[in-house]
Short mmCIF file of C-alpha atoms and ligand atoms in Angstrom, two decimals:
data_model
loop_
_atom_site.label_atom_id
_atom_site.label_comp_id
_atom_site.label_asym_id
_atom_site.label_seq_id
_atom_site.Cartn_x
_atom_site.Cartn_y
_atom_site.Cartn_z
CA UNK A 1 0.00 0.00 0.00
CA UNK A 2 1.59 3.44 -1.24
CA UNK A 3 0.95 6.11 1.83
CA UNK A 4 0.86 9.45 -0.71
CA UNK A 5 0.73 13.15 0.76
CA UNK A 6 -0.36 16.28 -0.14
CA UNK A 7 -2.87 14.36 -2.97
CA UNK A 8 -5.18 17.18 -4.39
CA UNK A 9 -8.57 15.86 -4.04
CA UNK A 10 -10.73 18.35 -6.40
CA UNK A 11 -9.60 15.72 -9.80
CA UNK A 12 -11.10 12.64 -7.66
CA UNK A 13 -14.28 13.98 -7.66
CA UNK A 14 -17.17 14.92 -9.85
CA UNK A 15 -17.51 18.50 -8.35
CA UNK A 16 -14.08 19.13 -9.01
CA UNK A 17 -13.17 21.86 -6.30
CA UNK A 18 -11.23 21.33 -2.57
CA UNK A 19 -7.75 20.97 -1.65
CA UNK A 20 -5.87 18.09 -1.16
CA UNK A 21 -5.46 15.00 1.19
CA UNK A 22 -2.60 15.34 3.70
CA UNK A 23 -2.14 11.70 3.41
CA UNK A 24 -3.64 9.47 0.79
CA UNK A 25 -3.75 5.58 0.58
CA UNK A 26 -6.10 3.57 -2.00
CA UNK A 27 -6.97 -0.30 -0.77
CA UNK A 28 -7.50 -3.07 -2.67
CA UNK A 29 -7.88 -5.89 -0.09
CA UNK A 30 -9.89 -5.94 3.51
CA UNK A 31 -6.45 -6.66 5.06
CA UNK A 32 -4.85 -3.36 3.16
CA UNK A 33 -8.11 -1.46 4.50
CA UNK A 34 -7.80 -3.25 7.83
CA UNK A 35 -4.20 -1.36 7.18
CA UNK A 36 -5.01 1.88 6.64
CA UNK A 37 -7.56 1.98 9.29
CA UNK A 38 -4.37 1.04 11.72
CA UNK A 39 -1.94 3.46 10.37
CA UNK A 40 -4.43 6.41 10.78
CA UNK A 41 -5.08 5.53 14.63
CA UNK A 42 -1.51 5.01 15.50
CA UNK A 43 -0.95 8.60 13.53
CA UNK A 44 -3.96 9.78 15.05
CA UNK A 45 -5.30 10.92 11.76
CA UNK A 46 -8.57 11.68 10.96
CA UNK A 47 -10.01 9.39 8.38
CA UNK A 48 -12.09 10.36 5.67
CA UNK A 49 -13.55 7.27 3.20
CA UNK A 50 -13.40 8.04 -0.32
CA UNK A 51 -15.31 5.97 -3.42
CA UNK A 52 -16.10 7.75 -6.65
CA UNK A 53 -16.20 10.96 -5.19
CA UNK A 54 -19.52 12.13 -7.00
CA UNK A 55 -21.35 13.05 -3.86
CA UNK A 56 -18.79 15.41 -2.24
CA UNK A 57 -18.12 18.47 -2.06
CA UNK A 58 -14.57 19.09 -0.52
CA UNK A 59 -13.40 21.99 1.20
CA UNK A 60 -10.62 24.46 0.25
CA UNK A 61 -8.37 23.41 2.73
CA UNK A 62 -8.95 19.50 1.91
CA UNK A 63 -8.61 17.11 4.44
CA UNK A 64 -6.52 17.43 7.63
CA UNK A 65 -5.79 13.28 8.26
CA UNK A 66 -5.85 10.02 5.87
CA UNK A 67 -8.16 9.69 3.38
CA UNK A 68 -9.16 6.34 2.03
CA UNK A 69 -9.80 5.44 -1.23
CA UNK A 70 -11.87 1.91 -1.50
CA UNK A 71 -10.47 -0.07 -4.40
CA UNK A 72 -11.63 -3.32 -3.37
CA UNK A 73 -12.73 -5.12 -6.88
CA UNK A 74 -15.06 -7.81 -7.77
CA UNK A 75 -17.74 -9.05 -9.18
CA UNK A 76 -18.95 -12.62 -8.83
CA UNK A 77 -22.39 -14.04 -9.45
CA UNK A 78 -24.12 -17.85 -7.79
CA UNK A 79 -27.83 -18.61 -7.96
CA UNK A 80 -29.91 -18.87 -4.90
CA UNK A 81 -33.27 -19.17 -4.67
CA UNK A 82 -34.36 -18.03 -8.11
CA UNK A 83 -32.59 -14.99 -7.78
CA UNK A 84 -29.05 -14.18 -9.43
CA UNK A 85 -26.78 -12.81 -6.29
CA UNK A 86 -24.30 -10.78 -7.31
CA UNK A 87 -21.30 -9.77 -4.64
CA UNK A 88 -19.44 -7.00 -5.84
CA UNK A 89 -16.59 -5.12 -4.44
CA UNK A 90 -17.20 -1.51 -3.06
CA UNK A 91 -14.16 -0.30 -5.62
CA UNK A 92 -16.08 -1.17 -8.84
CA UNK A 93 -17.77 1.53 -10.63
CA UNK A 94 -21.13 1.26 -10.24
CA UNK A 95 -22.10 1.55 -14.00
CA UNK A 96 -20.12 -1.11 -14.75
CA UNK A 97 -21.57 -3.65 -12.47
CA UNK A 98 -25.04 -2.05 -14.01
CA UNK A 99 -23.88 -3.12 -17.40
CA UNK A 100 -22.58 -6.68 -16.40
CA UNK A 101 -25.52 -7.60 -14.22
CA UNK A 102 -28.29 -6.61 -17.35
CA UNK A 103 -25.79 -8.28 -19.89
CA UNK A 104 -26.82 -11.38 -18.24
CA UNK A 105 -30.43 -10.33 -18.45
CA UNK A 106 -30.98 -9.94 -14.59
CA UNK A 107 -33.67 -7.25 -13.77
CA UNK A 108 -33.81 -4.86 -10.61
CA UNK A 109 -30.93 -2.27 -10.94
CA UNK A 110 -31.83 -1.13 -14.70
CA UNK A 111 -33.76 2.14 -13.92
CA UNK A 112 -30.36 2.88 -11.65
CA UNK A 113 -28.24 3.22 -14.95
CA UNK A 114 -25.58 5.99 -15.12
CA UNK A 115 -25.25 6.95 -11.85
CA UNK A 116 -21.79 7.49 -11.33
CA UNK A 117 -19.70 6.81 -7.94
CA UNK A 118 -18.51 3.60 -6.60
CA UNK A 119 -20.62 0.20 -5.80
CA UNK A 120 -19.77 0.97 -2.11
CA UNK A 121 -20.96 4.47 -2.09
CA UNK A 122 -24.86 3.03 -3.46
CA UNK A 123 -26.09 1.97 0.04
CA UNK A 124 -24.72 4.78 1.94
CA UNK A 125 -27.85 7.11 0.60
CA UNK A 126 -29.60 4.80 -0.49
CA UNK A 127 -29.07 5.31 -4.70
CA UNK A 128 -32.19 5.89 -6.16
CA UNK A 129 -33.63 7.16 -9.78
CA UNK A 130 -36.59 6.50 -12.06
CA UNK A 131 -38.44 4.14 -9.99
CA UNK A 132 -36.08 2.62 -8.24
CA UNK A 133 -33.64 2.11 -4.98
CA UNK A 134 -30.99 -0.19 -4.53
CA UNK A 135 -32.64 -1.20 -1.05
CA UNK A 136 -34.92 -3.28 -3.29
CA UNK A 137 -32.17 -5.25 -4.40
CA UNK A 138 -29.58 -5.07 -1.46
CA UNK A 139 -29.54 -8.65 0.19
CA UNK A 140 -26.14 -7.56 2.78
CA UNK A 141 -23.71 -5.31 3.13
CA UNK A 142 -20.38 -6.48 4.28
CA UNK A 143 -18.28 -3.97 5.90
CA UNK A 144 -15.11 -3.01 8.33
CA UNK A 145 -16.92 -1.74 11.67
CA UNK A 146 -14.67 0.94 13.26
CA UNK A 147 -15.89 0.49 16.47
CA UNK A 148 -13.99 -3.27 16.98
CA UNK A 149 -12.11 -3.92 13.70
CA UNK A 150 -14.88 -6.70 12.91
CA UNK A 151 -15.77 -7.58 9.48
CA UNK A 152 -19.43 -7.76 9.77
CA UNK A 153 -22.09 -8.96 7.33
CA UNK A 154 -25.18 -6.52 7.55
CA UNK A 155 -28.35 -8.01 6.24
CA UNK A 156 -30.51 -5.66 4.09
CA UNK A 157 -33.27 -4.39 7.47
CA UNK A 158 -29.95 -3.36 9.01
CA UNK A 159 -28.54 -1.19 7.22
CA UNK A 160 -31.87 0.95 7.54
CA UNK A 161 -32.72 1.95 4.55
CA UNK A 162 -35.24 4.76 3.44
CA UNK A 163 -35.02 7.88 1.10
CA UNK A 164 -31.66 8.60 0.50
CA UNK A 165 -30.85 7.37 4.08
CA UNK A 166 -29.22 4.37 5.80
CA UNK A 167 -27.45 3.81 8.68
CA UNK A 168 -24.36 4.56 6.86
CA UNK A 169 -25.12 8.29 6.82
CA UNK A 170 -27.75 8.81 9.96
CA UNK A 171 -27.66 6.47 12.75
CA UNK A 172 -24.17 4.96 12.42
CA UNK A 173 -22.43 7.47 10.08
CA UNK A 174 -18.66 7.04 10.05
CA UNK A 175 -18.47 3.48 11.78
CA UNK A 176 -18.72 1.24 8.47
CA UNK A 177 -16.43 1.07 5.95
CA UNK A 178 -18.36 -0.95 3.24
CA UNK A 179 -16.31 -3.96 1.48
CA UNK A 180 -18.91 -5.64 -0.43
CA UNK A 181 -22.23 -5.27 -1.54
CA UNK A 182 -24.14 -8.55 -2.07
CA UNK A 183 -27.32 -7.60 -4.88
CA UNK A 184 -30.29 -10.15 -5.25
CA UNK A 185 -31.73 -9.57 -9.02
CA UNK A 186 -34.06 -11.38 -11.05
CA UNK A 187 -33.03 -13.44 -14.02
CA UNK A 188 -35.13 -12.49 -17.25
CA UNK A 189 -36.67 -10.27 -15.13
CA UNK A 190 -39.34 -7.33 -16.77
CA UNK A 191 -37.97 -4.06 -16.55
CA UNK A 192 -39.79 -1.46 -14.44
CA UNK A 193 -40.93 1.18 -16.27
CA UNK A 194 -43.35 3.27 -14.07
CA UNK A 195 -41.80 6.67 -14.38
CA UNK A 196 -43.16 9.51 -16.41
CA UNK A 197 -39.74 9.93 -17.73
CA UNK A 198 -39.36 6.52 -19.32
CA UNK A 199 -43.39 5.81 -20.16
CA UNK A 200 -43.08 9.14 -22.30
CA UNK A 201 -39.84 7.38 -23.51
CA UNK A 202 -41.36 4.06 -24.36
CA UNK A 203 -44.81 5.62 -25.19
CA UNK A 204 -46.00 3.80 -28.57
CA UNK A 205 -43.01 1.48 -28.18
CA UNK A 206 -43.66 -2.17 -30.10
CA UNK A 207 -44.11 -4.40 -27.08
CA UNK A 208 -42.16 -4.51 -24.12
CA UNK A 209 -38.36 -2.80 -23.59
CA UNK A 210 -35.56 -5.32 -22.98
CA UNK A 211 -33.37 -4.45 -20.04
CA UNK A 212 -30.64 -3.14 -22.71
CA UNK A 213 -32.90 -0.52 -23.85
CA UNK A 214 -34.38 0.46 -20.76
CA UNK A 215 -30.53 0.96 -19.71
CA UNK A 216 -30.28 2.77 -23.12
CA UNK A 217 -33.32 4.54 -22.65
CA UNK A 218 -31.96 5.82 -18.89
CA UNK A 219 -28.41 6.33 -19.59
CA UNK A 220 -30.35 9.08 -22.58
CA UNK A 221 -32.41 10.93 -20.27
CA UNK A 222 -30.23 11.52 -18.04
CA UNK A 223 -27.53 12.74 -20.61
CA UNK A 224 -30.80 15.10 -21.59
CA UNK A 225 -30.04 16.28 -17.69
CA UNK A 226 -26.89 16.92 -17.64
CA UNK A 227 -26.88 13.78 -15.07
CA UNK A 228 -24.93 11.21 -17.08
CA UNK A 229 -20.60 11.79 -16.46
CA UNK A 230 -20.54 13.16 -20.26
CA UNK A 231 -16.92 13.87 -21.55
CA UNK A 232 -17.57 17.36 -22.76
CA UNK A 233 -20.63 18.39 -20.69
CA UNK A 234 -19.81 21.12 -18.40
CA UNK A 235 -23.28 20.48 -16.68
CA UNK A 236 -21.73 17.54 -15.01
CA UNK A 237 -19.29 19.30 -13.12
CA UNK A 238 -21.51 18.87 -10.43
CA UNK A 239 -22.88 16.43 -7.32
CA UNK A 240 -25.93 15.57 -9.37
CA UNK A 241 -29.18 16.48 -7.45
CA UNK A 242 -28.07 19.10 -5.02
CA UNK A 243 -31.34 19.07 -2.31
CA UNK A 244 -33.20 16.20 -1.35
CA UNK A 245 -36.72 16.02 -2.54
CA UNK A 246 -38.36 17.74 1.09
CA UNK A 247 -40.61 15.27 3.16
CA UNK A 248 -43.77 17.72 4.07
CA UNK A 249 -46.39 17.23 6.91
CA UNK A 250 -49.31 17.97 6.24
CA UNK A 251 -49.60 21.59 7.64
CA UNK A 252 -46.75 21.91 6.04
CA UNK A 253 -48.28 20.72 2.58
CA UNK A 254 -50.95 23.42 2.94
CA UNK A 255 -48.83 26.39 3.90
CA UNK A 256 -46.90 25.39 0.51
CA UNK A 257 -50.16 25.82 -1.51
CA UNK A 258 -51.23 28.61 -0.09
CA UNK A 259 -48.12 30.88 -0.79
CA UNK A 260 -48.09 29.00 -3.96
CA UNK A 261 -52.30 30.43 -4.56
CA UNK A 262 -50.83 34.16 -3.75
CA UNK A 263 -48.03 33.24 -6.60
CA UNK A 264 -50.55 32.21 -8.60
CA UNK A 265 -48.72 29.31 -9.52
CA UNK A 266 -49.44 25.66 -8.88
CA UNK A 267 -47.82 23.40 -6.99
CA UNK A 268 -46.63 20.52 -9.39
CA UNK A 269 -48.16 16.74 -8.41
CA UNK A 270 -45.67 13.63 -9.44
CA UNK A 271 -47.11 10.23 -8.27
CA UNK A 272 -44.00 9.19 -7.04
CA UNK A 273 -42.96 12.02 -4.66
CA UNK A 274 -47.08 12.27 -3.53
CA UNK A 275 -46.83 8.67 -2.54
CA UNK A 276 -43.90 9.68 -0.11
CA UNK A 277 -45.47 12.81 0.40
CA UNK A 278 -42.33 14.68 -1.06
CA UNK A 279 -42.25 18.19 -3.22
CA UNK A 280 -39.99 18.60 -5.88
CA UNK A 281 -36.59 20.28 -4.61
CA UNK A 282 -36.47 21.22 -8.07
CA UNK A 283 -39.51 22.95 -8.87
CA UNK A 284 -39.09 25.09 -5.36
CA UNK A 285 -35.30 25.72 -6.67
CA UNK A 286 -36.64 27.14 -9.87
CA UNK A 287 -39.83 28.77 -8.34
CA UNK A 288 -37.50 31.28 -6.35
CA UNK A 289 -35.55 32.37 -9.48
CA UNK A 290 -32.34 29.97 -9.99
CA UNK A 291 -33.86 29.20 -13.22
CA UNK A 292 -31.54 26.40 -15.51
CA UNK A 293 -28.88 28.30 -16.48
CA UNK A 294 -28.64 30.93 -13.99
CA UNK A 295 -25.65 32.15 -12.39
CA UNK A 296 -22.92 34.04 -14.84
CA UNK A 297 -20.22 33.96 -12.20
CA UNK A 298 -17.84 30.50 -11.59
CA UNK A 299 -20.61 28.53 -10.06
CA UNK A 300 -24.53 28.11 -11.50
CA UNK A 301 -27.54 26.04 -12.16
CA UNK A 302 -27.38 23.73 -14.79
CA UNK A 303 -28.53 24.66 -17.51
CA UNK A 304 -30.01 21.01 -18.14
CA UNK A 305 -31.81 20.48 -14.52
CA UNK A 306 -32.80 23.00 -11.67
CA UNK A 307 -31.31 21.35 -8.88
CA UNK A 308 -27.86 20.40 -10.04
CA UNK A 309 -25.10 23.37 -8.74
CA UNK A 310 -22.50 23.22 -11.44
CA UNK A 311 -18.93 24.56 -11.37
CA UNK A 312 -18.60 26.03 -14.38
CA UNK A 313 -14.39 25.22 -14.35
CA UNK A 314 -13.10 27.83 -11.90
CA UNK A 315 -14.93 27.68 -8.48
CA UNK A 316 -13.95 27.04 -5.02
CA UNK A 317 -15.52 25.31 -2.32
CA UNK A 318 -16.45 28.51 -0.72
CA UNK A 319 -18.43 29.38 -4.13
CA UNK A 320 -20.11 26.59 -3.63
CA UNK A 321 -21.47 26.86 -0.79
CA UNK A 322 -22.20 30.25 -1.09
CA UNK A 323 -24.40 29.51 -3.85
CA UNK A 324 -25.73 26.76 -1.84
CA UNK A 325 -26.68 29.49 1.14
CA UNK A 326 -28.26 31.44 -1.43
CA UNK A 327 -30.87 29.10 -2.65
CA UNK A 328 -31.41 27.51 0.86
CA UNK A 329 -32.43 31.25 2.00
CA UNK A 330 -34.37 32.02 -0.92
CA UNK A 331 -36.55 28.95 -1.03
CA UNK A 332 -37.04 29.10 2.80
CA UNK A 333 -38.33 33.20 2.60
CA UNK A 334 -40.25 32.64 -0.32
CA UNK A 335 -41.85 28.87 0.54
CA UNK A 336 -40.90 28.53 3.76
CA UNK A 337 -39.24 25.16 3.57
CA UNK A 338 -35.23 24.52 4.16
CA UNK A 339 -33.70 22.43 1.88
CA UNK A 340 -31.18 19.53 3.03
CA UNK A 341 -28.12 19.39 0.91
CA UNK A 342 -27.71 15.64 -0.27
CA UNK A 343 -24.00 16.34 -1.36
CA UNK A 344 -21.26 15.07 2.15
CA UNK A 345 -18.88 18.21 2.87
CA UNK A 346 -15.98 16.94 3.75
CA UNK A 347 -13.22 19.21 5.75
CA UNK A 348 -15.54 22.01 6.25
C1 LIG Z 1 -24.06 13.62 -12.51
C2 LIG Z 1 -24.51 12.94 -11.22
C3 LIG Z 1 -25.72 12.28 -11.19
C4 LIG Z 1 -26.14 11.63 -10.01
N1 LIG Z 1 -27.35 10.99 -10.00
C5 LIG Z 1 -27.78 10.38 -8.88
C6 LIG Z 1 -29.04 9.71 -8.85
O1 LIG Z 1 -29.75 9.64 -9.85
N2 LIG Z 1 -29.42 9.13 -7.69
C7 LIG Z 1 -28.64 9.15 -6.57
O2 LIG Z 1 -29.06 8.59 -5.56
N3 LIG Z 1 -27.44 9.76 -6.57
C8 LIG Z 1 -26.99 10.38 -7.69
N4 LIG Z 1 -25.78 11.03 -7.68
C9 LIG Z 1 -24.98 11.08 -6.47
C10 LIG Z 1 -23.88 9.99 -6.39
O3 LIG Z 1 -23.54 9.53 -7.67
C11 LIG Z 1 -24.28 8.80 -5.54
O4 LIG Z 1 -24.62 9.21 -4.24
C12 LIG Z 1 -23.13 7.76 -5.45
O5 LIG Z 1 -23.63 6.55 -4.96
C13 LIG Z 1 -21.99 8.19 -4.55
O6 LIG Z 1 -21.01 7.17 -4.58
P1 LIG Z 1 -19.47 7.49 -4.56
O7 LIG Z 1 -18.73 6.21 -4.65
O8 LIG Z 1 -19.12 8.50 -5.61
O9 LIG Z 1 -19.30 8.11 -3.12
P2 LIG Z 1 -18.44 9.37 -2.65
O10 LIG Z 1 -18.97 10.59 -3.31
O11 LIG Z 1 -17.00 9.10 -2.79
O12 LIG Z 1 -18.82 9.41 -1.10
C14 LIG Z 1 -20.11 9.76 -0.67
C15 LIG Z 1 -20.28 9.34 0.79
O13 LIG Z 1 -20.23 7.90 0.86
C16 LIG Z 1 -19.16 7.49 1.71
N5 LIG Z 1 -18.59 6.27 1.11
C17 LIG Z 1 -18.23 6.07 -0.18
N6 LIG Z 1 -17.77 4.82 -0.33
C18 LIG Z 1 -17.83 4.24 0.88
C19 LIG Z 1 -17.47 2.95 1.38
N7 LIG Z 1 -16.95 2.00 0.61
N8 LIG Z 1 -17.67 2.70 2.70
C20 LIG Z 1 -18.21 3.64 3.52
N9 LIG Z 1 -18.56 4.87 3.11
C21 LIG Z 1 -18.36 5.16 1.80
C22 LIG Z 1 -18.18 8.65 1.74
O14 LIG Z 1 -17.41 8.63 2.94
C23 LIG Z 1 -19.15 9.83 1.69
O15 LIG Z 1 -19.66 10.06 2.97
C24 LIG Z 1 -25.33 11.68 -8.86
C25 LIG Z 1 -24.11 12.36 -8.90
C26 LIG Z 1 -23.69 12.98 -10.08
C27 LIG Z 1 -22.37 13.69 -10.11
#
């Protein structure tokens, strides 16, 4: 294991700002994790778990102790129970497990194409998108508990999962560092297509998508979004969705339409964020005047989706956030709700 210092941090992630990693080591193995994890206690370093890096932003002064890239690879497949169990390493990228679990015509992770990041990084907020979560298809999670230096195997109700939450970032954030994810999918299974999104995509379609072009048909919309890692597209310098979709009560609900009635504008109904009783981040975003595209200094909206902050190639950390501040304020005066960030910030 190669201990690195001073590694700048902004080119490992999709954000792109933040300064660099006092000390840097990348494991392949549970023993050279095991490893790192030993070297940063008897340093007494801080220790900051990296994967793909496209759900950070990290600050301008980086990261004061060890930061540990998870390259642990893998990707192995047995048949249990009618389902296809696939045990992948936390290093792989999750796309390409995506690819290699629909080129063998298993069903349950299609909808959940081109997200980028690592395979470890999907159960930590629970990866969701079009219709679907990986805590549908998460059978364990096998990870390196800080507490006792145990291995443990975590079976799917354990790790907690609901929107974009799981023990890994609420309860029990910072104990776990996640080895292995162990995915239950259905062979020749029927892709799910119950998002506007895709039925407007397949609308008229002869007979039913195939996985492969439900994949194809997700991996296009979201390069429509600026949400596909696009060689080229500026719009994905970002963290992809910026604020979490907010949960309302229902007082809350009605104090939301009734600023919206003085607006004169209508609050926008999806069935799948009503059946979680969620709003869209991004309408509210857009409904206090970061319209796509705005912003003419080094940070902005998207110019493909309201809720995606974008460097546009020379921000800081500091822009970023400011920016951030900005729309948090402005949404709260104007609908009275405060977004959550669903981007970590790391070294702030
Ligand atoms: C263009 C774009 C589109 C996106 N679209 C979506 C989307 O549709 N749906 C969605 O849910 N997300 C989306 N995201 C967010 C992001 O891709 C996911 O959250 C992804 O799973 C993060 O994984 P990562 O490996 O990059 O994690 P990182 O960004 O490296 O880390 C994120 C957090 O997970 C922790 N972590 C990472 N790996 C491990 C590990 N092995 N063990 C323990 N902790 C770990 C880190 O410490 C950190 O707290 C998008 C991001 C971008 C840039």
């Amino acid at each position: 294991m190669l201990l690195q210092e001073n590694v700048p941090l902004a080119p490992l992630t999709t954000m792109q700002v933040g300064g660099p990693a006092r000390y840097f080591v990348e494991a392949h193995t549970h023993i050279e994790v095991s490893e790192a994890v030993g070297l940063a206690r008897s340093r007494n370093l801080p220790l900051f778990v990296l994967g793909g890096g496209s759900n950070l932003v990290i600050s301008d002064a980086g990261w004061p102790g060890l930061v540990l890239k998870i390259a642990v690879p893998g990707i192995e497949v047995r048949s249990e129970e009618g389902k296809s169990l696939f045990e992948v390493g936390a290093g792989e990228t999750w796309d390409k497990f995506v690819a290699r679990a629909l080129a063998r015509n298993c069903a349950g992770i299609e909808c959940l194409s081109g997200i980028p990041g690592s395979v470890g990084g999907t159960p930590v907020q629970n990866v969701g998108a079009y219709g679907q979560e990986v805590a549908e298809t998460i059978a364990s999670v096998l990870a390196f508990d800080l507490r006792d230096g145990q291995v443990r195997e975590l079976c799917s109700e354990a790790c907690g999962f609901s929107y974009r939450t799981s023990i890994f970032n609420s309860s029990h954030r910072g104990r776990y560092i996640i080895l292995r994810a162990t995915y239950a999918l259905i062979p020749d299974g029927q892709p799910h297509i119950q998002y506007a999104d895709l039925k407007k995509y397949f609308a008229g379609w002869n007979g039913t998508p195939t996985l492969a072009e439900t994949r194809d048909a997700v991996r296009k919309i979201r390069a429509s979004k600026g949400m596909l890692i696009s060689p080229g597209d500026d719009d994905c310098r970002s963290a992809g969705s910026f604020f979490k979709n907010p949960v309302l009560s229902p007082e809350q609900y009605q104090e939301l339409t009734a600023r919206a009635v003085v607006r004169n504008v209508q609050v926008p109904s999806y069935p799948a964020l009503d059946a979680l009783k969620k709003v869209s981040a991004a309408w509210l975003v857009e409904h206090s005047g970061f319209s796509k595209g705005f912003g003419d200094g080094p940070v902005g909206i998207s110019s493909k989706h309201a809720l995606a902050i974008v460097n546009r190639g020379e921000a800081t950390a500091a822009d970023i956030v400011a920016f951030k501040d900005l729309i948090r304020q402005r949404v709260e005066d104007i609908w009275g709700i405060r977004l959550e960030p669903e981007p970590v910030f790391v070294g702030f």
